[in-house]
Amino acid sequence: ETGVTQTPRHLVMGMTNKKSLKCEQHLGHNAMYWYKQSAKKPLELMFVYSLEERVENNSVPSRFSPECPNSSHLFLHLHTLQPEDSALYLCASSQARMGGENEQFFGPGTRLTVL
Amino acid sequence: DAKTTQPTSMDCAEGRAANLPCNHSTISGNEYVYWYRQIHSQGPQYIIHGLKNNETNEMASLIITEDRKSSTLILPHATLRDTAVYYCIGRSGYSTLTFGKGTMLLVSP
C-alpha cells in the first residue's frame, strides 16, 4: 500500500460513453499527477497539479479532462475516447519542496479498455 | 533533465546481489538520480534517490560515481519478488519525472 488509491481498477467503455477515474492520496502531499502507460511504451505524463493548480499539460487531447477539487483528490474525466486510448492510467502524488527532492508515490492504476 | 542509459535486461540468481547500472553522463550539478521499479501491471514504486553521496535504505543501496556520470542500484539479496522493470531517472528542480524504457530484471530460482 502506497497511500494512493485509484478507482475503478478496471474499466471498459464504449467510444460514446462518459466516465471518470478517481484518485485519492492519504499522504498529505501537495502535488498530484496523471500518467498514461500504453502497451510496451514508457509512462507518459499527462497532467500535474501542484497546490491544486494545474502547472503542466503535455498537449493531451481534450477528450481527457482533469479535475483537482482539493489536494487529496484528483479526477480524470473521459469522453468520446478512441480505442488507442486503452491503457493503464496511473495516479501519483508527491510533496514538492524547495531543493527539488520529489519522490512520487503511485497508485495501482486503472486498466482502461475502449471498445 | 539528464538523459539516462540502462541495459535492456539483466538476470540475477535468487539470493545474490543484483547490480543495476545507469549512465547519466550529461547530468548537471543540481540533478538528483532517482530509481523506481514497476512490477508487471502495477504502479511504479519509488526505491531510492541521491545527489552526490551514496545512499542506503531498507530496499536498496545507490552508489554514485565521484564524477556523477553513472550510478549503480544494488539489491543486496534479490528475491523472486524483485523481478520488475527498474527505471533510472535524472531530475532537477520542479521538473517532473520522465520515465524511459528501464531495465527488465529477471530473478530466477
PDB file of C-alpha atoms in Angstrom, chain B residues 2 10-12 18-19 22 27 34 36 40 47-48 50-51 53 59 62-63 68 71 74 82 89 93 96 101 106:
ATOM      1  CA  ALA B   2      19.779  14.286 -17.880  1.00  0.00           C
ATOM      2  CA  MET B  10      19.522  -8.378 -16.729  1.00  0.00           C
ATOM      3  CA  ASP B  11      19.346 -11.719 -14.954  1.00  0.00           C
ATOM      4  CA  CYS B  12      20.104 -12.471 -11.333  1.00  0.00           C
ATOM      5  CA  ALA B  18      21.596  -7.522  -8.223  1.00  0.00           C
ATOM      6  CA  ASN B  19      23.680  -4.601  -9.513  1.00  0.00           C
ATOM      7  CA  CYS B  22      22.822   3.525 -15.193  1.00  0.00           C
ATOM      8  CA  ILE B  27      23.774  15.104 -15.530  1.00  0.00           C
ATOM      9  CA  TYR B  34      16.009   8.590  -8.857  1.00  0.00           C
ATOM     10  CA  TYR B  36      11.836   3.392  -9.428  1.00  0.00           C
ATOM     11  CA  HIS B  40       4.056  -6.139 -14.131  1.00  0.00           C
ATOM     12  CA  ILE B  47      13.102   2.899  -4.417  1.00  0.00           C
ATOM     13  CA  ILE B  48      15.764   5.472  -3.637  1.00  0.00           C
ATOM     14  CA  GLY B  50      20.609  10.563  -4.360  1.00  0.00           C
ATOM     15  CA  LEU B  51      22.591  13.605  -5.394  1.00  0.00           C
ATOM     16  CA  ASN B  53      26.685  10.689  -1.759  1.00  0.00           C
ATOM     17  CA  MET B  59      15.145  -1.586  -0.098  1.00  0.00           C
ATOM     18  CA  LEU B  62      22.634   3.615  -4.512  1.00  0.00           C
ATOM     19  CA  ILE B  63      26.259   4.087  -5.483  1.00  0.00           C
ATOM     20  CA  ARG B  68      28.312  11.626 -11.133  1.00  0.00           C
ATOM     21  CA  SER B  71      25.339   5.099 -10.760  1.00  0.00           C
ATOM     22  CA  ILE B  74      22.206  -2.593  -5.598  1.00  0.00           C
ATOM     23  CA  ASP B  82      12.234  -8.230  -7.150  1.00  0.00           C
ATOM     24  CA  ILE B  89      15.768   8.948 -13.852  1.00  0.00           C
ATOM     25  CA  GLY B  93      14.192  21.342  -9.506  1.00  0.00           C
ATOM     26  CA  THR B  96       8.599  16.079 -13.453  1.00  0.00           C
ATOM     27  CA  LYS B 101      12.403   2.050 -21.016  1.00  0.00           C
ATOM     28  CA  LEU B 106      14.600 -11.245 -14.005  1.00  0.00           C
TER      29      LEU B 106
END
